[in-house]
Tab-separated table of C-alpha atoms in Angstrom:
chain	number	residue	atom	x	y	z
A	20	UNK	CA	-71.067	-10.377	43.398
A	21	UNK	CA	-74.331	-8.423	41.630
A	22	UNK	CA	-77.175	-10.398	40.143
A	23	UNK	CA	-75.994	-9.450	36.794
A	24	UNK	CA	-72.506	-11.202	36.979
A	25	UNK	CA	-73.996	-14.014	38.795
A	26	UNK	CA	-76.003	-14.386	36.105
A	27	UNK	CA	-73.327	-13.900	33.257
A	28	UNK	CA	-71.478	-16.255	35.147
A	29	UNK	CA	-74.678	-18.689	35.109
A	30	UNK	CA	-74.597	-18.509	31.551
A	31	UNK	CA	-71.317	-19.152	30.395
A	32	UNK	CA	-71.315	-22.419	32.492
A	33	UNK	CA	-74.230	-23.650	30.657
A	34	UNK	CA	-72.524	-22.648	28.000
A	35	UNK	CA	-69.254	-24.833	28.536
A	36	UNK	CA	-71.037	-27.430	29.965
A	37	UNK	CA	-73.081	-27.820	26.648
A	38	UNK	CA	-70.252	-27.718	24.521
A	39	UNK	CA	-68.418	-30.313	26.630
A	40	UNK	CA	-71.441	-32.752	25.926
A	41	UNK	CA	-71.236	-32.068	22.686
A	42	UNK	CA	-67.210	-32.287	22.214
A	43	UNK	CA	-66.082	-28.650	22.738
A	44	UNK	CA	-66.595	-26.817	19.895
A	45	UNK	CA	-62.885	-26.368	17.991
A	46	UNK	CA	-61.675	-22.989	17.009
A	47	UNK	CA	-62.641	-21.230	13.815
A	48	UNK	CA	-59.115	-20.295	12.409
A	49	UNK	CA	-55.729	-21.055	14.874
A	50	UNK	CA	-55.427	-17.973	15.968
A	51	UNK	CA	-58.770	-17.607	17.671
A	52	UNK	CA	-59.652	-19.524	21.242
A	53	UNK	CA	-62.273	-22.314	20.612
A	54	UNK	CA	-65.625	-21.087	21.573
A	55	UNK	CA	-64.918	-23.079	25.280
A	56	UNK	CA	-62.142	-21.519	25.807
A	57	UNK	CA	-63.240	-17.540	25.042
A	58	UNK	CA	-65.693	-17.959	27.435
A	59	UNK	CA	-64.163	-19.849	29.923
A	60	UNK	CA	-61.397	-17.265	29.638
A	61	UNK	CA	-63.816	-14.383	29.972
A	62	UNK	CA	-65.975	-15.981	32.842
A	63	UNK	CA	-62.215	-16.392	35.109
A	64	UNK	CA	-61.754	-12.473	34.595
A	65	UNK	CA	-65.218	-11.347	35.692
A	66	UNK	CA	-65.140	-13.628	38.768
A	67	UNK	CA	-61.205	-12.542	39.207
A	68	UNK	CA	-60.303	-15.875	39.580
A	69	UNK	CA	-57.221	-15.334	37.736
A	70	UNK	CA	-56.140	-12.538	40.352
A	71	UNK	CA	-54.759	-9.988	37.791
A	72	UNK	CA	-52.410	-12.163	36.987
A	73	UNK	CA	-51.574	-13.497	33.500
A	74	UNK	CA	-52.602	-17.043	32.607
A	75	UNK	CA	-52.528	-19.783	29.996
A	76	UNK	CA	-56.183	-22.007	29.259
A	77	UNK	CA	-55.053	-25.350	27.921
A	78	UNK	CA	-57.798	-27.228	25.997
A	79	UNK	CA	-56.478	-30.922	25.595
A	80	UNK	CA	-59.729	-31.624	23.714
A	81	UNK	CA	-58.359	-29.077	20.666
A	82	UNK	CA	-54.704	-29.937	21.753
A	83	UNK	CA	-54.322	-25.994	22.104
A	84	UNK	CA	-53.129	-23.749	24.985
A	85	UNK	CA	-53.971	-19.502	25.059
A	86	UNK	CA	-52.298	-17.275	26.861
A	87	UNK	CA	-53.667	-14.185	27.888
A	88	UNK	CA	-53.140	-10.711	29.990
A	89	UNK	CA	-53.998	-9.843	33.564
A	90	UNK	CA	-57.372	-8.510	31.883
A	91	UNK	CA	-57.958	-11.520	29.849
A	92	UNK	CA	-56.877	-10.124	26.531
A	93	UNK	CA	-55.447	-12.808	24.157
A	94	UNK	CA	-51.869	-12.588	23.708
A	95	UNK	CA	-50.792	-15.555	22.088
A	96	UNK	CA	-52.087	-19.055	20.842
A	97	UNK	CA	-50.016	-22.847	19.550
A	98	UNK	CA	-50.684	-26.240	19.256
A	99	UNK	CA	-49.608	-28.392	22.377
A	100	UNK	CA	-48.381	-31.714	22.974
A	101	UNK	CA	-50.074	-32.930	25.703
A	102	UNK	CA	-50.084	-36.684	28.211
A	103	UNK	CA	-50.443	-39.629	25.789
A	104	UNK	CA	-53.418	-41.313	28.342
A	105	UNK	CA	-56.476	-39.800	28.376
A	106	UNK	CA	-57.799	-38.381	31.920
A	107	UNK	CA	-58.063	-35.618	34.170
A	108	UNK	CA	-56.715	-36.565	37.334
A	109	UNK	CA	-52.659	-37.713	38.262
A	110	UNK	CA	-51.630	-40.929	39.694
A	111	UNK	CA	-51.200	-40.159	43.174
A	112	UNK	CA	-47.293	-40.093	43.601
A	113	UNK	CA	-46.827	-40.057	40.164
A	114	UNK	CA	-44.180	-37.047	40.709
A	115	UNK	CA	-41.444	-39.364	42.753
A	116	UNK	CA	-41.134	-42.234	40.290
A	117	UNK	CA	-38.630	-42.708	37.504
A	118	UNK	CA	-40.111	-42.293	33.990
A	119	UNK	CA	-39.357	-45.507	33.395
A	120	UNK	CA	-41.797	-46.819	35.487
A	121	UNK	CA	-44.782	-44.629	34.740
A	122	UNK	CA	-47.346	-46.929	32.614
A	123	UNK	CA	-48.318	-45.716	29.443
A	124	UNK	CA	-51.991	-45.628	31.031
A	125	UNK	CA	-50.774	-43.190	33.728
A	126	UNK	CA	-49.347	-40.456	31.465
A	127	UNK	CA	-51.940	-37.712	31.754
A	128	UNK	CA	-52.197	-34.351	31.518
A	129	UNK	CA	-54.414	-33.315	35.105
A	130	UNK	CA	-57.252	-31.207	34.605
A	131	UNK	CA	-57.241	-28.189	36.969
A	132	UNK	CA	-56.516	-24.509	38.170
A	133	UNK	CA	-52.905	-24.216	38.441
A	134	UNK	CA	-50.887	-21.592	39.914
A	135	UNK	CA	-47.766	-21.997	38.058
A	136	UNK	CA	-43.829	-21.089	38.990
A	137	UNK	CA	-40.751	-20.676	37.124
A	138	UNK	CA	-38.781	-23.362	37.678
A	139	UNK	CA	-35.410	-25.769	36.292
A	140	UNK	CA	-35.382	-28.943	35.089
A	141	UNK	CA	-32.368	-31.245	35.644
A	142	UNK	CA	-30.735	-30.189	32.555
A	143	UNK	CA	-31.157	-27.085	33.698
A	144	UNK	CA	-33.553	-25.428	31.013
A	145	UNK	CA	-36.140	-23.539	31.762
A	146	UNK	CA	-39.569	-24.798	32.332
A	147	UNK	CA	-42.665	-23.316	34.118
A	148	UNK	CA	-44.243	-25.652	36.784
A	149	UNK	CA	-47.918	-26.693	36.242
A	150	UNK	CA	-48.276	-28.909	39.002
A	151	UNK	CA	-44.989	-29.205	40.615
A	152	UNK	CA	-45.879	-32.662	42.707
A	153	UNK	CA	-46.958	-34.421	40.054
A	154	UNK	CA	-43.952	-33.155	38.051
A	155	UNK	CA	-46.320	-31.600	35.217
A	156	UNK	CA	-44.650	-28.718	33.259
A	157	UNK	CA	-44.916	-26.164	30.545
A	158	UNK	CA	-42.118	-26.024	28.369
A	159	UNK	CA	-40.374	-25.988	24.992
A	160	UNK	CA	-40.825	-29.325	22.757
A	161	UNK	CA	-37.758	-31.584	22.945
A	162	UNK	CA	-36.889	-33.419	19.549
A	163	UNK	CA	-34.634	-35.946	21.222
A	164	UNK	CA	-35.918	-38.899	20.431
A	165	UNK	CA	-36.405	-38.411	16.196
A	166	UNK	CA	-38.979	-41.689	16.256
A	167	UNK	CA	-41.784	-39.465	18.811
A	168	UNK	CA	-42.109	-37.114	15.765
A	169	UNK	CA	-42.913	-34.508	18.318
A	170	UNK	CA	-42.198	-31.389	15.678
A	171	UNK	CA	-43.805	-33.073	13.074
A	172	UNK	CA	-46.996	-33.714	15.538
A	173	UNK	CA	-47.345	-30.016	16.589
A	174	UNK	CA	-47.660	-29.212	12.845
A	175	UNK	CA	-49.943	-31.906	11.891
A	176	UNK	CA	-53.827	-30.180	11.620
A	177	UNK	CA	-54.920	-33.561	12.858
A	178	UNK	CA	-55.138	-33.054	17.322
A	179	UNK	CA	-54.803	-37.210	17.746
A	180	UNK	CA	-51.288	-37.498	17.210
A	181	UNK	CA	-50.732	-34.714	20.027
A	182	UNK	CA	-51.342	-36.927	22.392
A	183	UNK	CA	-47.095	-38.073	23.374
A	184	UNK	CA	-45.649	-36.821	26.684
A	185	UNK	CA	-45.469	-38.094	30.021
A	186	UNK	CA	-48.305	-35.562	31.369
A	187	UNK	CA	-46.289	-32.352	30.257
A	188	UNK	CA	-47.277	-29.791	27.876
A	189	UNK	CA	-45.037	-28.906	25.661
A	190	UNK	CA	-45.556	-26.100	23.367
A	191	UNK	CA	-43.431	-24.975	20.201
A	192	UNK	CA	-40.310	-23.191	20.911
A	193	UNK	CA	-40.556	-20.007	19.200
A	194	UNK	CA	-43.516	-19.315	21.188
A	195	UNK	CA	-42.508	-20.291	24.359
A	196	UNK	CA	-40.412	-17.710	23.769
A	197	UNK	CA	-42.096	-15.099	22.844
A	198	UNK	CA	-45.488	-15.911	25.066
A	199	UNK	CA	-44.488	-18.157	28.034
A	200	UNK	CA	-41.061	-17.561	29.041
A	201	UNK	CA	-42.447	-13.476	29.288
A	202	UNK	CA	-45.362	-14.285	31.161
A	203	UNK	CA	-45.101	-17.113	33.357
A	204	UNK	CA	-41.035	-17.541	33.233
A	205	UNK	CA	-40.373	-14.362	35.543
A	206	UNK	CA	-42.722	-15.033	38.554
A	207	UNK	CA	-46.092	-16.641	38.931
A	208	UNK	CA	-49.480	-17.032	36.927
A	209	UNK	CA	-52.393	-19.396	36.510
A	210	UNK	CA	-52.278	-21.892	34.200
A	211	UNK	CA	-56.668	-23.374	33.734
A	212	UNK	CA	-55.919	-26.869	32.208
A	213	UNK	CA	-59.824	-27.742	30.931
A	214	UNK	CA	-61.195	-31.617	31.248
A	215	UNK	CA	-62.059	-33.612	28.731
A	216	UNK	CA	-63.490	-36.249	30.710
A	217	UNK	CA	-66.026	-34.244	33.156
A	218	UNK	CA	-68.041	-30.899	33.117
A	219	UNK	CA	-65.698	-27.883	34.020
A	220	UNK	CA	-68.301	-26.873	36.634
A	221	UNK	CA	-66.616	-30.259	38.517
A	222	UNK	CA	-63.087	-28.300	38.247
A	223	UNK	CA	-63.750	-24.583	38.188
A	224	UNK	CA	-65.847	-23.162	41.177
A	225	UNK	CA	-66.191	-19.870	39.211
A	226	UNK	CA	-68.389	-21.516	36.638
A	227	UNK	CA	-71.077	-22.434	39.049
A	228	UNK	CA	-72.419	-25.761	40.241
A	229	UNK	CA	-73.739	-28.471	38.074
């Protein structure tokens, strides 16, 4: 790695790590990444971290997921429903119990780098695995259960009510449609899922140490 990128590198860690401390700066409009994200995005593609491959950066802070192209150009953006509890980490185990038993406390969405998979749940829909032991998912909101709200939650501008699932993200149909299924649905990708507990430097070795 040259001085230069080590040194771009450098910088957008301090960069992230101040806007962690500060709250992660949200995006300007909905359509453009949050300041974190664009240049957490930008530092994985100069330290090809994301291996040419296409990948998703989730920012449960802004309650927003990005996906972008093998060279980090932004293909897509949507609100997200992400794990009611705040937290970065999983329960250990967490992935072999019944629903039923998983405390509302334990419902996170784990902070990470995630090399994702197309996989089926046991309806047999379509889903792409996050982290595939802890049973974490992407995949199309389900409005089964009319009291969660969860449509009316992905539209609200307010991120505190996105906070519903059992650790999964689930993003709006339409788009997982058009963005997710396309890019992650066929064969494998990296899904970033950014902390909002801890520095990313804790999570991402590309960024650098603390």
């Amino acid at each position: 790695m040259s001085f230069h990128t080590r040194g771009a590198l450098r910088l957008a860690a301090l960069l992230l790590a101040a806007l962690w401390a500060n709250g992660a700066s949200g995006a300007d409009s909905p359509d453009t990444p949050s300041v974190a994200a664009q240049h957490f995005a930008a530092a994985a593609v100069r330290a090809g971290d994301n291996q040419r491959l296409p990948f998703a950066v989730v920012d449960k802070v802004n309650a927003r997921v990005w996906v972008f192209g093998t060279e980090g150009e932004l293909r897509g953006t949507a609100p997200v429903l992400l794990g009611l509890a705040i937290g970065d980490e999983s329960v250990p185990g967490i992935g072999e119990r019944k629903m039923s038993e998983i405390k509302p406390g334990e419902r996170t969405t784990p902070a990470g780098r995630f090399m994702s998979e197309p996989g089926r749940n046991l309806r047999g829909e379509d889903i792409v695995w996050v982290d595939y032991e802890a049973a974490v998912s992407m995949h199309r909101v389900r409005a089964t259960n009319a009291a969660e709200r969860r449509l009316e939650r992905l539209a609200s501008p307010s991120v505190r009510d996105n906070r519903i699932s059992f650790g999964c993200i689930n993003v709006p149909a339409a788009f997982y449609d058009l963005h997710i299924q396309p890019a992650f649905g066929q064969a494998r990708g990296i899904v970033y899922v950014l902390p909002e507990t801890r520095d990313p430097r804790d999570r991402f070795d590309f960024l650098g140490t603390p």
